[in-house]
Coordinates of C-alpha atoms in Angstrom, one line a residue:
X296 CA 43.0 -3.8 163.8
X297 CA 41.5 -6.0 161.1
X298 CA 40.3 -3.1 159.1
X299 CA 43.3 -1.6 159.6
X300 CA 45.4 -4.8 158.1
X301 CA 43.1 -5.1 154.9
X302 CA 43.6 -1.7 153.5
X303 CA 47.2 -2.4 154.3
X304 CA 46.2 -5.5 151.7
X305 CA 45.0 -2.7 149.3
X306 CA 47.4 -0.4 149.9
X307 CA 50.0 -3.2 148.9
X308 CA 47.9 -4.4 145.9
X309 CA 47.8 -0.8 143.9
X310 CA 51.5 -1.2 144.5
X311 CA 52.4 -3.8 142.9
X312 CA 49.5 -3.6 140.2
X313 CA 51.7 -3.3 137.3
X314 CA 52.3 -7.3 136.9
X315 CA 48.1 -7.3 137.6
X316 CA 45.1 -7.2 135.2
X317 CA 42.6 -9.6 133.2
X318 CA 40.9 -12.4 134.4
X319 CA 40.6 -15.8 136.9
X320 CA 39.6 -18.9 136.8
X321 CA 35.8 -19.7 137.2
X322 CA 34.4 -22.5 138.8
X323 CA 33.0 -24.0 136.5
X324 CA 36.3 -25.0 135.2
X325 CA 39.4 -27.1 136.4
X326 CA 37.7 -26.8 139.8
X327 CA 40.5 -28.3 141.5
X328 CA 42.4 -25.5 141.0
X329 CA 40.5 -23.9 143.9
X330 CA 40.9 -26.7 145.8
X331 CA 44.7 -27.5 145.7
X332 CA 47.8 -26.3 145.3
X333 CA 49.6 -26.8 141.9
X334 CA 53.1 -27.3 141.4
X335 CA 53.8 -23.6 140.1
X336 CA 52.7 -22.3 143.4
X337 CA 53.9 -25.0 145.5
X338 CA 57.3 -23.4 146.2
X339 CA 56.1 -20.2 147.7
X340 CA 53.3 -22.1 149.1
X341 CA 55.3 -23.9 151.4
X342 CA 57.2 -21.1 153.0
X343 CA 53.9 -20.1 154.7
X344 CA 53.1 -21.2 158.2
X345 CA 49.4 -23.7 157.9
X346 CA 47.5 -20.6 159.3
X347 CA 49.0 -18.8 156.6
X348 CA 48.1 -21.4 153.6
X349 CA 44.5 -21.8 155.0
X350 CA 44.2 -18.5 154.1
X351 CA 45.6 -18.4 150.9
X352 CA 43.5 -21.4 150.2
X353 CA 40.3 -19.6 150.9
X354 CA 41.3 -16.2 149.4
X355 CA 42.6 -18.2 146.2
X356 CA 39.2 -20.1 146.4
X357 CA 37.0 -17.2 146.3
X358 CA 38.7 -15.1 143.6
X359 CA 38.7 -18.3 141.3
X360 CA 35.2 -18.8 142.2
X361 CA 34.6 -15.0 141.1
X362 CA 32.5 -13.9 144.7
X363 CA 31.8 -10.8 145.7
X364 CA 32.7 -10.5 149.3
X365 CA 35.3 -12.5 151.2
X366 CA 35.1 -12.3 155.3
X367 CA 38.0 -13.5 157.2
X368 CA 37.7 -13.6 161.1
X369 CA 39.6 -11.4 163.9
X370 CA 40.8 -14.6 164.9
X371 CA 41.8 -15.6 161.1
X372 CA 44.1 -12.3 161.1
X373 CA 45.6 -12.3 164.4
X374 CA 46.7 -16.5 163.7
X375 CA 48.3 -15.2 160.3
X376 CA 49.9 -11.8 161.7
X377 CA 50.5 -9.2 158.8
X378 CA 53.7 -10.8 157.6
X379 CA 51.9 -14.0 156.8
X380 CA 49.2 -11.5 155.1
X381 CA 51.6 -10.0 153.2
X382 CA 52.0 -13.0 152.0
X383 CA 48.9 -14.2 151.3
X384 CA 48.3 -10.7 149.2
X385 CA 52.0 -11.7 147.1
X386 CA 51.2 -15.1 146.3
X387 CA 47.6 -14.2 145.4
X388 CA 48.2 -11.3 143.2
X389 CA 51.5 -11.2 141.7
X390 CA 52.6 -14.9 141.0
X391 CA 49.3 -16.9 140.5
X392 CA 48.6 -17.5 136.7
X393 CA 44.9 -17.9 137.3
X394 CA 43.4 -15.0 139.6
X395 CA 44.0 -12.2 136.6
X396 CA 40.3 -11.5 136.5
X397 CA 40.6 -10.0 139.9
X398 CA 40.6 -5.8 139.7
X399 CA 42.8 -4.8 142.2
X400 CA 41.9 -0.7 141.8
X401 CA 38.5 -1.8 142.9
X402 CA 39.1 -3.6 146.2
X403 CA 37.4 -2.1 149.2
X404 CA 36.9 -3.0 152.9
X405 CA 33.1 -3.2 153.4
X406 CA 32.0 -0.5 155.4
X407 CA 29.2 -2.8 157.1
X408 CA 31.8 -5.9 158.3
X409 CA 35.2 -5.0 159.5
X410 CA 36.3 -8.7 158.5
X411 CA 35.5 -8.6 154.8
X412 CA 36.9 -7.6 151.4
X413 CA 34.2 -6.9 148.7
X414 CA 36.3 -8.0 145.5
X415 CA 35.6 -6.5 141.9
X416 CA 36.2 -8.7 138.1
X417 CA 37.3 -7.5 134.7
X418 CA 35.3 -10.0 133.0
X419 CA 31.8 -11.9 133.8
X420 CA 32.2 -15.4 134.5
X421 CA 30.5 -16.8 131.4
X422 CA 33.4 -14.3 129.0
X423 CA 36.1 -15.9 131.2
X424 CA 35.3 -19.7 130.4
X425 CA 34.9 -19.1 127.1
X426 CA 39.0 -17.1 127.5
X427 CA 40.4 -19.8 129.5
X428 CA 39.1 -22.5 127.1
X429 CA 40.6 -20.6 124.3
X430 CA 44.7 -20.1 126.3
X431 CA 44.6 -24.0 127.5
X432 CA 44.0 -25.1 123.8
X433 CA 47.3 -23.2 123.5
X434 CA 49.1 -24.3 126.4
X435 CA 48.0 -27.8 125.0
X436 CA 49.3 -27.7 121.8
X437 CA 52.5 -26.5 123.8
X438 CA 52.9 -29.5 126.0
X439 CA 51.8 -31.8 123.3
X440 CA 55.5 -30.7 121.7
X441 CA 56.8 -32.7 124.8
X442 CA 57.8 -36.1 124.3
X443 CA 58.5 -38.9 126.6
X444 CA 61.7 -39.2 125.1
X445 CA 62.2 -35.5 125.5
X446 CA 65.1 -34.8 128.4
X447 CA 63.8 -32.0 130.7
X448 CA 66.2 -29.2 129.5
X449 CA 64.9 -29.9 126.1
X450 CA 61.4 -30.2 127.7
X451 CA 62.4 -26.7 128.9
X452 CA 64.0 -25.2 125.9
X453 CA 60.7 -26.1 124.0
X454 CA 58.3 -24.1 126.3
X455 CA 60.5 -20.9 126.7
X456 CA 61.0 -20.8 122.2
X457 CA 57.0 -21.8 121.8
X458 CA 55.7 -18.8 124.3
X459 CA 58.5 -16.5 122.1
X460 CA 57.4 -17.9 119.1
X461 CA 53.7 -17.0 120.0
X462 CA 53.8 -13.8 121.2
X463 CA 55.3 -10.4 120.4
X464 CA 56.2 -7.4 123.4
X465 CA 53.8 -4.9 123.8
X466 CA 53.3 -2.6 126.7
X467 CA 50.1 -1.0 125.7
X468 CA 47.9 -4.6 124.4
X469 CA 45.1 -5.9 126.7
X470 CA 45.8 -8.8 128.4
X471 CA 49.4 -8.4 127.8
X472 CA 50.3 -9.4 131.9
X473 CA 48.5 -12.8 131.5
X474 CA 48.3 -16.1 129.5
X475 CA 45.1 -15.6 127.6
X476 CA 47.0 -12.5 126.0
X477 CA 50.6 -14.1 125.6
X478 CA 49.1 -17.4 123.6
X479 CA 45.4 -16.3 122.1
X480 CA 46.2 -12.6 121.7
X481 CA 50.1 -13.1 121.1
X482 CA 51.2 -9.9 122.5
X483 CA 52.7 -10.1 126.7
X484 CA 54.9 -7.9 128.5
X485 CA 57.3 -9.3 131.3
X486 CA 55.1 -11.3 133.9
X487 CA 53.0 -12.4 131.6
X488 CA 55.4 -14.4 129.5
X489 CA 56.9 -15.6 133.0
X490 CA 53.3 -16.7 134.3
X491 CA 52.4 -18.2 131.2
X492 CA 56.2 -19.6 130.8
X493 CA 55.4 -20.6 134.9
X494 CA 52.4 -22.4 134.2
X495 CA 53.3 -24.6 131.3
X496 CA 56.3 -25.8 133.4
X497 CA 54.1 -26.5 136.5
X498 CA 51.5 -28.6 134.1
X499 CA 54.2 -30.6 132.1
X500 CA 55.8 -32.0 136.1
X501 CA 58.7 -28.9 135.9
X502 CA 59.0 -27.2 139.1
X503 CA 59.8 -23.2 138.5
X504 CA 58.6 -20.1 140.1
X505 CA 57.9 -16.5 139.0
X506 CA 61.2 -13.8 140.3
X507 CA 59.9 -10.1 141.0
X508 CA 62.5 -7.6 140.9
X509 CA 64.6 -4.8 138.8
X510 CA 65.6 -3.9 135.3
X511 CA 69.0 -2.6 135.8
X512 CA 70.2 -1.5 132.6
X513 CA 67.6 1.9 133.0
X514 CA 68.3 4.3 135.8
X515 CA 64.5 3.8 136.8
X516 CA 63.5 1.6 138.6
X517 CA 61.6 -0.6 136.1
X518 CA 59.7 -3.6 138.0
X519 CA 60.7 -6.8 136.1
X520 CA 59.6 -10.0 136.8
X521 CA 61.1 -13.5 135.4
X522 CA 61.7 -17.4 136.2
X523 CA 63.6 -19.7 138.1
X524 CA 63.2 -23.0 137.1
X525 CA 64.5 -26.2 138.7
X526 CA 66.5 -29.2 136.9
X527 CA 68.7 -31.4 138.0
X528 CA 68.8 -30.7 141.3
X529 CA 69.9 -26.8 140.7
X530 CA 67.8 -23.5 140.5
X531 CA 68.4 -21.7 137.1
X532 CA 66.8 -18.3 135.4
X533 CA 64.9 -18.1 132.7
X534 CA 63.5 -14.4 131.3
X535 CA 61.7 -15.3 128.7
X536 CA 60.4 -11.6 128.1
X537 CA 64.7 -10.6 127.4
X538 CA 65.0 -13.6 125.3
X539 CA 61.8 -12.2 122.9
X540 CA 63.9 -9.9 120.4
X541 CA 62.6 -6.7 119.7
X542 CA 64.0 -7.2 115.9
X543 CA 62.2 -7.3 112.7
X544 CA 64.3 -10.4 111.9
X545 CA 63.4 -13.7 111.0
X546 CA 64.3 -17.1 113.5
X547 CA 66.2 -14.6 115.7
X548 CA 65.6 -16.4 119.5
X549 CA 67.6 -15.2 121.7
X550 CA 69.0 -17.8 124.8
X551 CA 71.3 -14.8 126.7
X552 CA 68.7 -15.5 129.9
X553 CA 68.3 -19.4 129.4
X554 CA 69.1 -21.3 132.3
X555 CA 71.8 -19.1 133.7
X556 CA 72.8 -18.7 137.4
X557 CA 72.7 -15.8 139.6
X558 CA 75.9 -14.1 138.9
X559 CA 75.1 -13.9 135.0
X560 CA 71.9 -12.8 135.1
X561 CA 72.6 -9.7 138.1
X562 CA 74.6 -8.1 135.3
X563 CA 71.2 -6.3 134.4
X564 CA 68.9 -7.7 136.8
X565 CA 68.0 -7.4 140.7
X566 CA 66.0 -9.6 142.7
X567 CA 63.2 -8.5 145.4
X568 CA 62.5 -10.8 147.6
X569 CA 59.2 -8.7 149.5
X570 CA 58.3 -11.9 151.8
X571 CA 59.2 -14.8 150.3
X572 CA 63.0 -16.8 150.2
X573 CA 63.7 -16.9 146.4
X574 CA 66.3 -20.1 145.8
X575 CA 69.9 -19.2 144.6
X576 CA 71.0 -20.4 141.1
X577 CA 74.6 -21.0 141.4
X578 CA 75.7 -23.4 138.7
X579 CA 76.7 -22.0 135.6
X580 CA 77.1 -24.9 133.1
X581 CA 73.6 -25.1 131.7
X582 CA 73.6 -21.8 129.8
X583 CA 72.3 -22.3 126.5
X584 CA 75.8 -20.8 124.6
X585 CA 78.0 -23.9 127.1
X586 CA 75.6 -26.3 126.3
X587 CA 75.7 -25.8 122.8
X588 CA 79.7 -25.3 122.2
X589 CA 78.7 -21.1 121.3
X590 CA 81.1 -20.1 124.3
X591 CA 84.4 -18.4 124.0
X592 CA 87.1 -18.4 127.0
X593 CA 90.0 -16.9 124.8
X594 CA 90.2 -14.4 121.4
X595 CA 91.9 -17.5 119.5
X596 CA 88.8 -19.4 120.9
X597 CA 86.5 -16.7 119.8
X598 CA 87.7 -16.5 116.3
X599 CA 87.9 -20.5 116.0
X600 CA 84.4 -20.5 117.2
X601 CA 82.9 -17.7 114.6
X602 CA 84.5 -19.2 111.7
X603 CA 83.0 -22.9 112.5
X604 CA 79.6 -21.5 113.4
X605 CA 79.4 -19.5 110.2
X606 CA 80.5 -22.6 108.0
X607 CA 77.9 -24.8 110.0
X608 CA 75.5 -21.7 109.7
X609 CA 76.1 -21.4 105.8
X610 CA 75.6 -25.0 105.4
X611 CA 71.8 -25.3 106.7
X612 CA 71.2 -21.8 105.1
X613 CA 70.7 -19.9 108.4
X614 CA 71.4 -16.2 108.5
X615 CA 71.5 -15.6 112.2
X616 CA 74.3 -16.9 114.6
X617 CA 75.3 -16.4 118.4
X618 CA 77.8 -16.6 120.8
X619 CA 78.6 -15.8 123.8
X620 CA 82.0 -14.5 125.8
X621 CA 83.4 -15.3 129.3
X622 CA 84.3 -12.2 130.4
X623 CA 83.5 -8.1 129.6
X624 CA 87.7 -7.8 128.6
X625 CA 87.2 -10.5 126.2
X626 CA 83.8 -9.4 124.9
X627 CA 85.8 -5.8 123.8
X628 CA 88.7 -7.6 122.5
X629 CA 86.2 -9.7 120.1
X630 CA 84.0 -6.6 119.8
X631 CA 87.4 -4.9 118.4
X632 CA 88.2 -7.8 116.1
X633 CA 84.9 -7.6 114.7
X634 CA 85.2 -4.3 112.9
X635 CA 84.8 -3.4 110.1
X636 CA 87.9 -3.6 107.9
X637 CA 88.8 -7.0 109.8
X638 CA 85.2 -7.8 109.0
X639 CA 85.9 -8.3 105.0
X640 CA 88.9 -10.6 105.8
X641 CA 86.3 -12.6 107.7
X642 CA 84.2 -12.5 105.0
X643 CA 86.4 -13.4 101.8
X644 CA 88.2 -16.4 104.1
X645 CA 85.4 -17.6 104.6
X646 CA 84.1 -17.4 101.3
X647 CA 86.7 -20.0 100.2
X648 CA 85.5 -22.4 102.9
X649 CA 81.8 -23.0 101.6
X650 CA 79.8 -23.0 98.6
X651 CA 77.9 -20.1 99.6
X652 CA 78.4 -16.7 98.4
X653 CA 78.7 -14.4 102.0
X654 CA 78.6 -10.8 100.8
X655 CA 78.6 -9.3 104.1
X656 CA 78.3 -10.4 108.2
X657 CA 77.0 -7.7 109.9
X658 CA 77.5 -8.1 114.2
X659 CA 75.6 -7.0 116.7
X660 CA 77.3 -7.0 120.3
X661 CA 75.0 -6.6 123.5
X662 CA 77.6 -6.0 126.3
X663 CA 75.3 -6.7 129.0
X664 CA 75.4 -10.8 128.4
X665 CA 78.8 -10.5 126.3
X666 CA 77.3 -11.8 123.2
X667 CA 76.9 -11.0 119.8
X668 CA 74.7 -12.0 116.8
X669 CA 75.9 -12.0 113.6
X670 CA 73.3 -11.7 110.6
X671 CA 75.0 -13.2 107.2
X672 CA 73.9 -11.9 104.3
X673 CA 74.1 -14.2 101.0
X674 CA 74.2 -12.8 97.5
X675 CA 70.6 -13.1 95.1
X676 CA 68.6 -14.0 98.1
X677 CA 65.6 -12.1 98.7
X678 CA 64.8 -9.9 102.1
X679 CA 62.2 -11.6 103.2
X680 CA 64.6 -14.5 104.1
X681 CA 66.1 -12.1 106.8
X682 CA 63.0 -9.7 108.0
X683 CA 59.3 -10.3 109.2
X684 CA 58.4 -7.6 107.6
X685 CA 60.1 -5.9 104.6
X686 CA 57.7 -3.3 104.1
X687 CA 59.4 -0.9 107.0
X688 CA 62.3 -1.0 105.1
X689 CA 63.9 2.4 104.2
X690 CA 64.4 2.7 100.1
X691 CA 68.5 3.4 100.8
X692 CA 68.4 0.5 102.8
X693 CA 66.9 -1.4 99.9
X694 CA 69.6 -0.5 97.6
X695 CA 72.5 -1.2 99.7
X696 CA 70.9 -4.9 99.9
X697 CA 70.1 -4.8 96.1
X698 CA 73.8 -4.2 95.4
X699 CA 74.4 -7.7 96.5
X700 CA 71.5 -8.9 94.5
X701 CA 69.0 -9.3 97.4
X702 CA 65.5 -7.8 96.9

């Protein structure tokens, strides 16, 4: 029966082994890690039954402590019942920031003791201290950002920006599914900018947790994984990975999946819940576009809204703006007013309403969230005020900008 239960364990590990690679914690450092349960765990945690959380306690123990071999009794099994094992193996594998360094491809049941799991490690201990020394100067310098003064959505704001800030998507980097790789090596793919986002909320007093489920813009079925995060008494979602532009342009963070409820966010997303209750985020008035007056209910809204944000946008010299629409009708009706002939009427108005020479806005819509960006392009500046990197771009592309005196 016990045997029988632990290669269901593997069985469900090499399942789910796409948000899994890297490294753990050793233990030789922040030993009480292994001994207690922190606050990004601690929602999940207390779903389980106490036979349940021993046993996450001494799995969690062991893989932190990098042993070989972990035993659990017939008794231990039969008190946590394969539901309660199930989630053991989740809690463990998928949303623990620290036990990375675990190689789920290489767990076997021991041959010589029904009760056991040998475990295998990416990385020797002694290479691990010297990785998780190297992410928590990172995560340091992160929560150093936070002042006492700070409130907690800012507090919030400031970890999602800094981990996009850091690093950059990549599918194919090392590391990319952990923290060491999203703040030393600055590349991540989804679950590890929501572990690493996960685990700076848990050490700065935030309560959040890490979402497995569904991209569902593909027809594939792309596992995802993101956050919910809790303030004031409310659940939100935070994707940090969606909110990471895949754009060559310069100060270009995007806040579609900041602190938005349920309903928004399963426009493109959809939640698994394998064996765990994940909280429903049901207010809507913390999104980053409400908070921060970018939010159109009506066309003559929408167009009031674009022309101040340009004029405040022009002032400070920044060439990316955002906003955001209530509804898909309106978000075509904008889209529509938007083109391009309607576009150098924008332009020319607003031309007469600031000192700054606006030679073209060019808009961006993504239907999914019913925003846009608009990139505004100002005469005899040069390209590297708008891209990262200018090299990529194309030589006709170069002199449409240098027509408008940008090189």
């Amino acid at each position: 029966m016990v045997k029988k239960i632990i290669s269901l364990f593997i069985c469900f590990a090499a399942a789910f082994t796409v948000t899994v690679s890297a490294f753990a914690q050793s233990g030789g450092i922040r030993v009480e890690a292994a001994s207690s349960v922190p606050l990004y765990l601690r929602y999940y945690y207390d779903q389980m039954d106490k036979n349940t959380q021993t046993m996450f306690l001494k799995m969690r123990k062991a893989i932190l402590n990098c042993d070989k071999k972990i035993t659990f009794s017939d008794k231990e099994t039969d008190d946590v019942g394969l539901e309660g094992l199930f989630q053991v193996f989740e809690l463990v594998f998928l949303y623990d920031p620290l036990t990375f360094n675990v190689d789920l491809q290489k767990i076997t049941d021991d041959p010589k003791d029904p009760y056991a799991l040998v475990l295998s490690y990416h990385y020797k201990k002694e290479t691990y201290d010297k990785m998780v020394a190297a992410y928590e100067k990172r995560v340091d310098k992160i929560l150093d950002k936070l002042t006492d003064d700070m409130s907690t959505y800012k507090k919030i704001k400031t970890i999602h920006d800094s981990i996009i800030n850091t690093a950059v998507y990549d599918l194919e980097a090392p590391n990319n599914d952990n923290i060491y790789g999203t703040l030393v090596k600055k590349t991540a793919k989804c679950d590890g900018y929501a572990k690493t986002f996960n685990y700076i909320c848990g050490k700065a007093g935030i309560k959040s947790i890490c979402v497995m489920g569904d991209d569902d813009i593909t027809t594939d079925d792309v596992m995802h994984m993101w956050n919910k995060v809790y303030y004031n008494k409310q659940w939100y979602n935070v994707d940090v990975t969606w909110d990471d532009p895949v754009s060559d342009l310069k100060k270009n963070i995007i806040y579609d999946y900041f602190m938005i409820d349920d309903e928004t966010i399963f426009r493109d997303h959809v939640e698994r819940s394998i064996s765990f209750e994940i909280p429903e985020a049901i207010d809507d008035s913390k999104s980053y576009y409400k908070i921060n007056n970018k939010y159109a209910d009506d066309l003559e809204n929408a167009k009031a809204m674009i022309n101040d944000i340009i004029i405040s946008a022009a002032k400070n010299n920044t060439a990316v703006v955002r906003f955001q629409c209530s509804s898909r009708s309106l978000f075509r009706k904008v889209d529509s007013y938007l083109s391009i002939n309607n576009i150098i009427d924008i332009t020319e108005s607003l031309n007469k309403k600031t000192d700054k020479d606006i030679v073209a806005l060019v808009p961006v819509p993504y239907e999914s969230q019913y925003t846009f960006t608009i990139v505004i392009l100002y005469r005899n500046t040069s390209l590297d005020s708008y891209f990262v990197n200018t090299e990529d771009i194309s030589s006709y592309d170069r002199k449409l900008f240098a027509r408008f005196g940008i090189k």
